[in-house]
Coordinates of C-alpha atoms and ligand atoms in Angstrom, one line a residue:
M27 CA 16.6 11.5 0.9
N28 CA 15.2 9.5 -2.0
Y29 CA 13.7 6.6 -0.7
S30 CA 12.4 5.3 -3.7
E31 CA 16.1 4.1 -4.9
K32 CA 17.4 3.5 -1.4
F33 CA 14.9 0.9 -0.3
R34 CA 14.1 -0.7 -3.7
V35 CA 15.0 -4.1 -4.2
K36 CA 17.2 -4.3 -7.4
P37 CA 15.7 -7.0 -10.0
G38 CA 17.9 -10.0 -9.5
G39 CA 19.7 -8.5 -6.7
T40 CA 20.4 -10.8 -3.5
V41 CA 18.7 -9.4 -0.1
R42 CA 20.0 -10.5 3.1
L43 CA 17.6 -8.9 5.6
D44 CA 20.0 -9.5 8.9
K45 CA 22.5 -7.2 6.9
I46 CA 19.6 -4.2 6.8
D47 CA 19.3 -1.6 10.0
A48 CA 15.5 -2.2 10.7
A49 CA 15.5 0.9 13.3
F50 CA 17.2 3.2 10.5
K51 CA 15.9 6.7 10.7
G52 CA 17.7 8.8 8.3
K53 CA 18.1 12.1 9.1
H54 CA 15.7 12.8 11.6
E55 CA 16.5 12.3 14.9
D56 CA 13.0 11.5 16.3
Q57 CA 9.2 11.4 15.3
A58 CA 8.7 15.3 16.5
S59 CA 11.2 16.5 13.7
A60 CA 9.5 14.3 10.9
L61 CA 6.0 15.5 11.9
G62 CA 6.1 18.3 9.3
E63 CA 7.4 15.7 6.5
I64 CA 5.3 13.0 7.2
E65 CA 2.4 15.9 7.3
R66 CA 3.4 17.2 4.1
Y67 CA 3.7 13.9 2.3
T68 CA 0.4 12.4 3.5
Q69 CA -1.4 15.8 2.1
R70 CA 0.0 15.3 -1.1
L71 CA -1.1 11.9 -1.3
R72 CA -4.4 12.7 -0.5
E73 CA -4.2 15.2 -3.7
L74 CA -2.9 12.7 -5.7
Q75 CA -5.4 10.2 -5.0
Y76 CA -8.0 12.6 -6.2
L77 CA -6.5 13.3 -9.4
L78 CA -6.1 9.3 -9.8
Y79 CA -9.6 9.0 -9.2
A80 CA -10.9 12.3 -11.4
E81 CA -8.8 11.0 -14.3
G82 CA -10.3 7.1 -13.9
S83 CA -7.6 5.4 -16.5
R84 CA -5.1 4.1 -14.3
S85 CA -4.6 2.4 -10.7
L86 CA -2.7 1.6 -7.9
L87 CA -2.2 -1.8 -6.1
I88 CA -0.3 -1.2 -2.9
I89 CA 0.8 -4.5 -1.5
L90 CA 1.9 -4.9 2.7
Q91 CA 4.0 -7.5 3.8
A92 CA 5.9 -8.2 6.9
M93 CA 6.2 -10.3 10.0
D94 CA 3.6 -10.5 12.6
A95 CA 3.4 -7.2 14.1
G96 CA 5.2 -5.6 11.8
G97 CA 3.0 -2.7 11.0
K98 CA 0.9 -3.3 8.2
D99 CA -2.4 -2.2 10.1
G100 CA -0.7 0.8 11.5
T101 CA 0.5 1.9 7.7
I102 CA -2.8 1.6 6.4
N103 CA -4.1 3.8 9.4
H104 CA -1.4 6.4 9.3
V105 CA -0.4 7.0 5.8
L106 CA -3.0 5.4 3.5
G107 CA -6.1 6.2 6.0
N108 CA -5.5 10.0 5.0
M109 CA -7.0 9.3 1.1
N110 CA -10.3 9.4 0.3
P111 CA -12.0 6.5 1.0
Q112 CA -14.3 6.5 -2.3
G113 CA -11.6 5.6 -4.0
V114 CA -9.8 3.3 -1.9
N115 CA -10.4 -0.3 -0.8
V116 CA -8.6 -2.2 1.3
F117 CA -8.5 -5.9 1.3
G118 CA -7.0 -8.4 4.0
F119 CA -6.0 -12.1 3.0
K120 CA -6.4 -14.7 5.2
V121 CA -6.3 -18.7 5.4
P122 CA -8.1 -19.1 2.2
S123 CA -11.6 -20.5 2.6
A124 CA -13.1 -23.6 1.2
E125 CA -14.0 -21.9 -1.8
E126 CA -10.8 -20.0 -2.1
A127 CA -8.8 -22.9 -1.7
A128 CA -10.9 -24.8 -4.2
H129 CA -9.1 -22.2 -6.8
D130 CA -5.7 -21.7 -8.0
F131 CA -3.8 -19.4 -5.9
L132 CA -4.0 -16.3 -7.6
W133 CA -8.1 -16.5 -8.1
R134 CA -8.8 -14.8 -5.1
I135 CA -6.2 -12.0 -5.6
H136 CA -7.2 -11.2 -9.2
Q137 CA -10.9 -10.2 -8.2
A138 CA -9.6 -7.6 -5.6
A139 CA -7.1 -6.0 -8.1
P140 CA -8.1 -2.3 -8.4
H141 CA -10.1 -1.0 -11.2
R142 CA -9.3 1.9 -13.1
G143 CA -9.0 5.2 -10.7
Q144 CA -8.7 3.0 -7.9
V145 CA -6.5 2.8 -5.4
A146 CA -6.4 -1.2 -3.6
I147 CA -4.3 -1.9 -0.8
F148 CA -3.3 -5.7 0.4
N149 CA -3.0 -6.7 3.8
R150 CA -1.1 -9.8 3.3
S151 CA -1.6 -11.1 -0.5
H152 CA -0.2 -13.6 -3.0
Y153 CA 3.0 -13.7 -1.6
E154 CA 1.5 -15.6 1.3
D155 CA 1.3 -18.7 -1.2
V156 CA 5.3 -18.4 -1.5
L157 CA 6.0 -17.6 2.5
V158 CA 3.4 -19.1 5.1
S159 CA 2.9 -22.0 2.4
R160 CA 6.7 -22.6 2.0
V161 CA 7.8 -22.5 5.5
H162 CA 4.9 -25.1 6.7
N163 CA 4.9 -27.4 3.6
L164 CA 1.3 -26.3 2.6
V165 CA 2.3 -27.5 -0.5
P166 CA 5.6 -29.4 -2.1
K167 CA 8.2 -27.5 -3.1
K168 CA 7.4 -28.2 -6.6
V169 CA 4.1 -26.3 -6.7
W170 CA 5.7 -23.1 -4.4
S171 CA 8.8 -23.1 -6.5
K172 CA 6.7 -22.4 -9.3
R173 CA 5.0 -19.6 -8.2
Y174 CA 7.6 -17.0 -8.1
D175 CA 7.1 -16.7 -11.9
L176 CA 3.6 -17.1 -11.9
I177 CA 3.4 -13.9 -9.5
N178 CA 5.7 -12.1 -12.0
D179 CA 3.5 -12.9 -14.9
F180 CA 0.5 -12.1 -13.0
E181 CA 1.7 -8.7 -12.1
K182 CA 3.2 -7.8 -15.3
N183 CA -0.7 -8.4 -17.0
L184 CA -1.9 -6.0 -14.3
V185 CA 0.6 -3.4 -15.2
D186 CA 0.0 -3.8 -18.8
N187 CA -3.7 -2.7 -17.8
G188 CA -2.7 0.3 -16.4
T189 CA -2.1 -0.7 -12.6
H190 CA 1.0 0.8 -10.9
I191 CA 2.2 -1.7 -8.1
L192 CA 4.1 -0.8 -5.2
K193 CA 4.9 -3.7 -2.6
F194 CA 6.2 -3.0 0.8
Y195 CA 8.3 -5.4 3.0
L196 CA 7.8 -3.4 6.6
H197 CA 11.5 -5.1 7.9
I198 CA 11.4 -5.3 12.0
S199 CA 14.1 -6.6 14.2
K200 CA 13.0 -10.0 15.8
S201 CA 13.2 -7.8 19.5
E202 CA 11.3 -5.4 18.2
Q203 CA 9.1 -8.2 17.4
L204 CA 8.9 -9.4 20.8
R205 CA 8.3 -5.8 22.5
R206 CA 5.7 -5.2 20.3
F207 CA 4.1 -8.9 21.2
K208 CA 4.7 -7.8 25.0
Q209 CA 2.8 -4.2 24.4
R210 CA -0.3 -6.5 22.9
I211 CA 0.1 -8.6 26.1
D212 CA 0.3 -5.8 28.7
D213 CA -2.6 -3.4 27.0
P214 CA -6.2 -4.8 27.5
A215 CA -7.2 -2.8 24.5
R216 CA -4.7 -4.5 22.3
H217 CA -5.6 -8.2 23.7
W218 CA -7.7 -8.5 20.4
K219 CA -4.7 -8.3 18.4
I220 CA -2.3 -11.1 20.0
S221 CA -3.1 -14.5 18.1
A222 CA -2.3 -18.0 19.5
S223 CA -0.2 -18.2 16.3
D224 CA 2.1 -15.0 17.0
Y225 CA 4.5 -16.9 19.3
S226 CA 4.8 -20.4 18.0
E227 CA 5.2 -18.2 14.4
R228 CA 8.0 -16.4 16.1
E229 CA 9.8 -20.0 16.3
Y230 CA 10.0 -20.2 12.5
W231 CA 11.5 -16.3 12.7
D232 CA 14.7 -17.8 10.2
D233 CA 12.4 -19.8 8.0
Y234 CA 10.3 -16.7 7.4
A235 CA 13.3 -14.4 6.7
K236 CA 14.8 -17.3 4.3
A237 CA 11.2 -17.0 2.4
F238 CA 10.8 -13.5 2.4
E239 CA 14.6 -13.3 1.2
A240 CA 13.6 -15.4 -1.7
A241 CA 10.4 -13.6 -2.6
L242 CA 12.0 -10.1 -2.5
S243 CA 15.0 -11.3 -4.7
K244 CA 12.8 -13.3 -7.4
C245 CA 9.8 -10.7 -7.6
S246 CA 11.5 -7.3 -7.5
T247 CA 10.9 -6.5 -11.0
A248 CA 11.0 -3.2 -13.0
H249 CA 7.1 -3.5 -13.3
A250 CA 6.2 -4.0 -9.6
P251 CA 9.2 -3.3 -7.5
W252 CA 9.9 -4.3 -3.8
F253 CA 10.7 -1.9 -1.3
V254 CA 12.3 -3.2 2.0
I255 CA 11.2 -0.5 4.6
P256 CA 13.0 -0.2 7.9
A257 CA 10.1 -0.2 10.4
N258 CA 11.1 -0.6 13.8
H259 CA 10.4 2.7 14.2
K260 CA 6.7 3.7 13.4
W261 CA 7.1 6.9 12.2
F262 CA 10.2 6.5 10.0
R263 CA 8.2 3.9 8.4
N264 CA 5.1 6.0 7.7
L265 CA 7.5 8.8 6.3
A266 CA 9.4 6.3 3.5
V267 CA 6.3 4.7 2.6
S268 CA 4.3 7.9 2.3
Q269 CA 7.3 9.4 0.5
I270 CA 7.4 6.4 -2.1
V271 CA 4.1 6.4 -2.8
V272 CA 3.6 10.2 -3.4
E273 CA 6.8 9.9 -5.6
T274 CA 5.3 7.2 -7.7
L275 CA 2.1 8.9 -8.3
E276 CA 4.0 12.6 -9.4
S277 CA 5.8 10.5 -11.9
L278 CA 2.7 9.1 -13.3
K279 CA 2.4 13.2 -14.5
M280 CA -1.8 12.8 -14.1
E281 CA -4.0 15.5 -15.4
F282 CA -8.2 16.0 -14.4
P283 CA -10.0 15.3 -17.4
K284 CA -10.7 17.5 -20.1
P285 CA -14.5 18.3 -19.3
T286 CA -17.2 16.5 -21.6
V287 CA -19.7 19.3 -21.2
D288 CA -19.2 22.8 -22.9
I289 CA -18.2 24.8 -19.9
K290 CA -18.6 28.3 -21.9
E291 CA -22.0 27.4 -23.4
I292 CA -23.5 26.3 -19.6
R293 CA -22.1 29.6 -18.4
Q294 CA -24.0 31.7 -21.4
K295 CA -27.1 29.5 -20.9
Y296 CA -27.8 29.8 -17.2
H297 CA -26.1 33.5 -17.2
L298 CA -23.7 32.9 -14.6
A299 CA -21.8 35.5 -15.1
E300 CA -24.9 37.9 -14.3
Q301 CA -25.9 35.5 -11.5
E302 CA -22.5 36.0 -9.3
E303 CA -22.7 39.7 -10.0
D304 CA -26.1 40.1 -8.6
A305 CA -25.2 38.1 -5.7
K306 CA -22.1 40.0 -5.0
N307 CA -24.0 42.9 -5.4
G308 CA -26.5 41.6 -2.4
K309 CA -29.3 41.5 -5.2
K310 CA -32.2 38.8 -5.4
P311 CA -31.5 36.1 -8.3
K312 CA -34.5 36.6 -11.0
G313 CA -36.0 34.6 -14.2
K314 CA -36.7 31.0 -14.5
N315 CA -33.0 29.7 -14.3
R316 CA -32.0 31.8 -11.2
K317 CA -31.8 30.2 -8.1
Ligands
AMP429 P1 -4.2 -11.8 10.7 O1 -3.5 -11.0 9.0 O2 -2.9 -11.4 11.6 O3 -5.3 -11.7 10.5 O4 -3.7 -13.0 9.9 C1 -3.6 -13.8 8.9 C2 -3.3 -15.2 8.9 O5 -3.7 -15.8 7.6 C3 -1.8 -15.2 8.9 O6 -1.2 -16.2 9.7 C4 -1.7 -15.5 7.3 O7 -0.5 -16.1 7.4 C5 -2.6 -16.8 7.1 N1 -2.9 -16.7 5.6 C6 -2.8 -15.7 4.9 N2 -3.0 -16.2 3.3 C7 -2.7 -17.5 3.2 C8 -2.1 -18.1 2.4 N3 -2.6 -18.2 1.2 N4 -2.4 -19.4 2.9 C9 -2.0 -19.8 4.1 N5 -2.1 -19.3 5.0 C10 -2.5 -17.6 4.9
MG430 MG1 -1.5 -11.4 12.9

């Protein structure tokens, strides 16, 4: 099934999160049956990212947003963690520092945008400024309500400069969130993940859902689409995200760049054919260029 199409939020369309099944599993019954497919996509992702890096002309920005415990960290680890670290940067956006808060809300984001050949992954993003800021009235409505257009313009600017943008909302149900919080409470190795605000923010679930719905429908554009990924099942989330990233990178029709040196000349100058022949016959190399 083509998940790019299925989960993409149509530009201008309305989104009702409570109508979208967070436990959707597609054709696979369980993780075991999906593993082979996930493995193929993550492997292909690695190859394509290498190509993006080699080509050095375009870039990819992946934005992850979710309710608390929605699986942003897990997605980075399992799906995107397979890419070559040299070409990937992960940024987590927290409560703005004093310096960040003294600038416009896109200032810190723009600095983290990927440069050519790179992949940038945002764990939270400028969307916090129309989510938490809206839910908790951190700024007045007349300020946050203008931000949707500002975000669309900002993203358009990045796209016009060669960045491909994919935005994933990892959709979990309210009961799944509670189950994950409980796991964190019960497992000492996960205690560090539970924060004081997790349970208190949960009380704002409906407000967050409304804020997400607004962001998803106002900011899913042809140039920078949002995808709502059913994420109760971590393996399904991994499958869908990796498939969509792979399809996007495939569509770029990337090619390894032409060599900047004359390969034929190097072959002749350093007698590469003879060296290979000698090596095959077990002969010792001779001559000053034969190491
Ligand atoms: P975590 O990702 O769990 O480490 O938490 C980061 C916290 O930073 C979350 O509570 C976010 O809502 C908060 N945060 C991120 N960006 C902003 C922002 N622009 N304004 C206010 N809070 C933010
Ligand atoms: Mg948290």
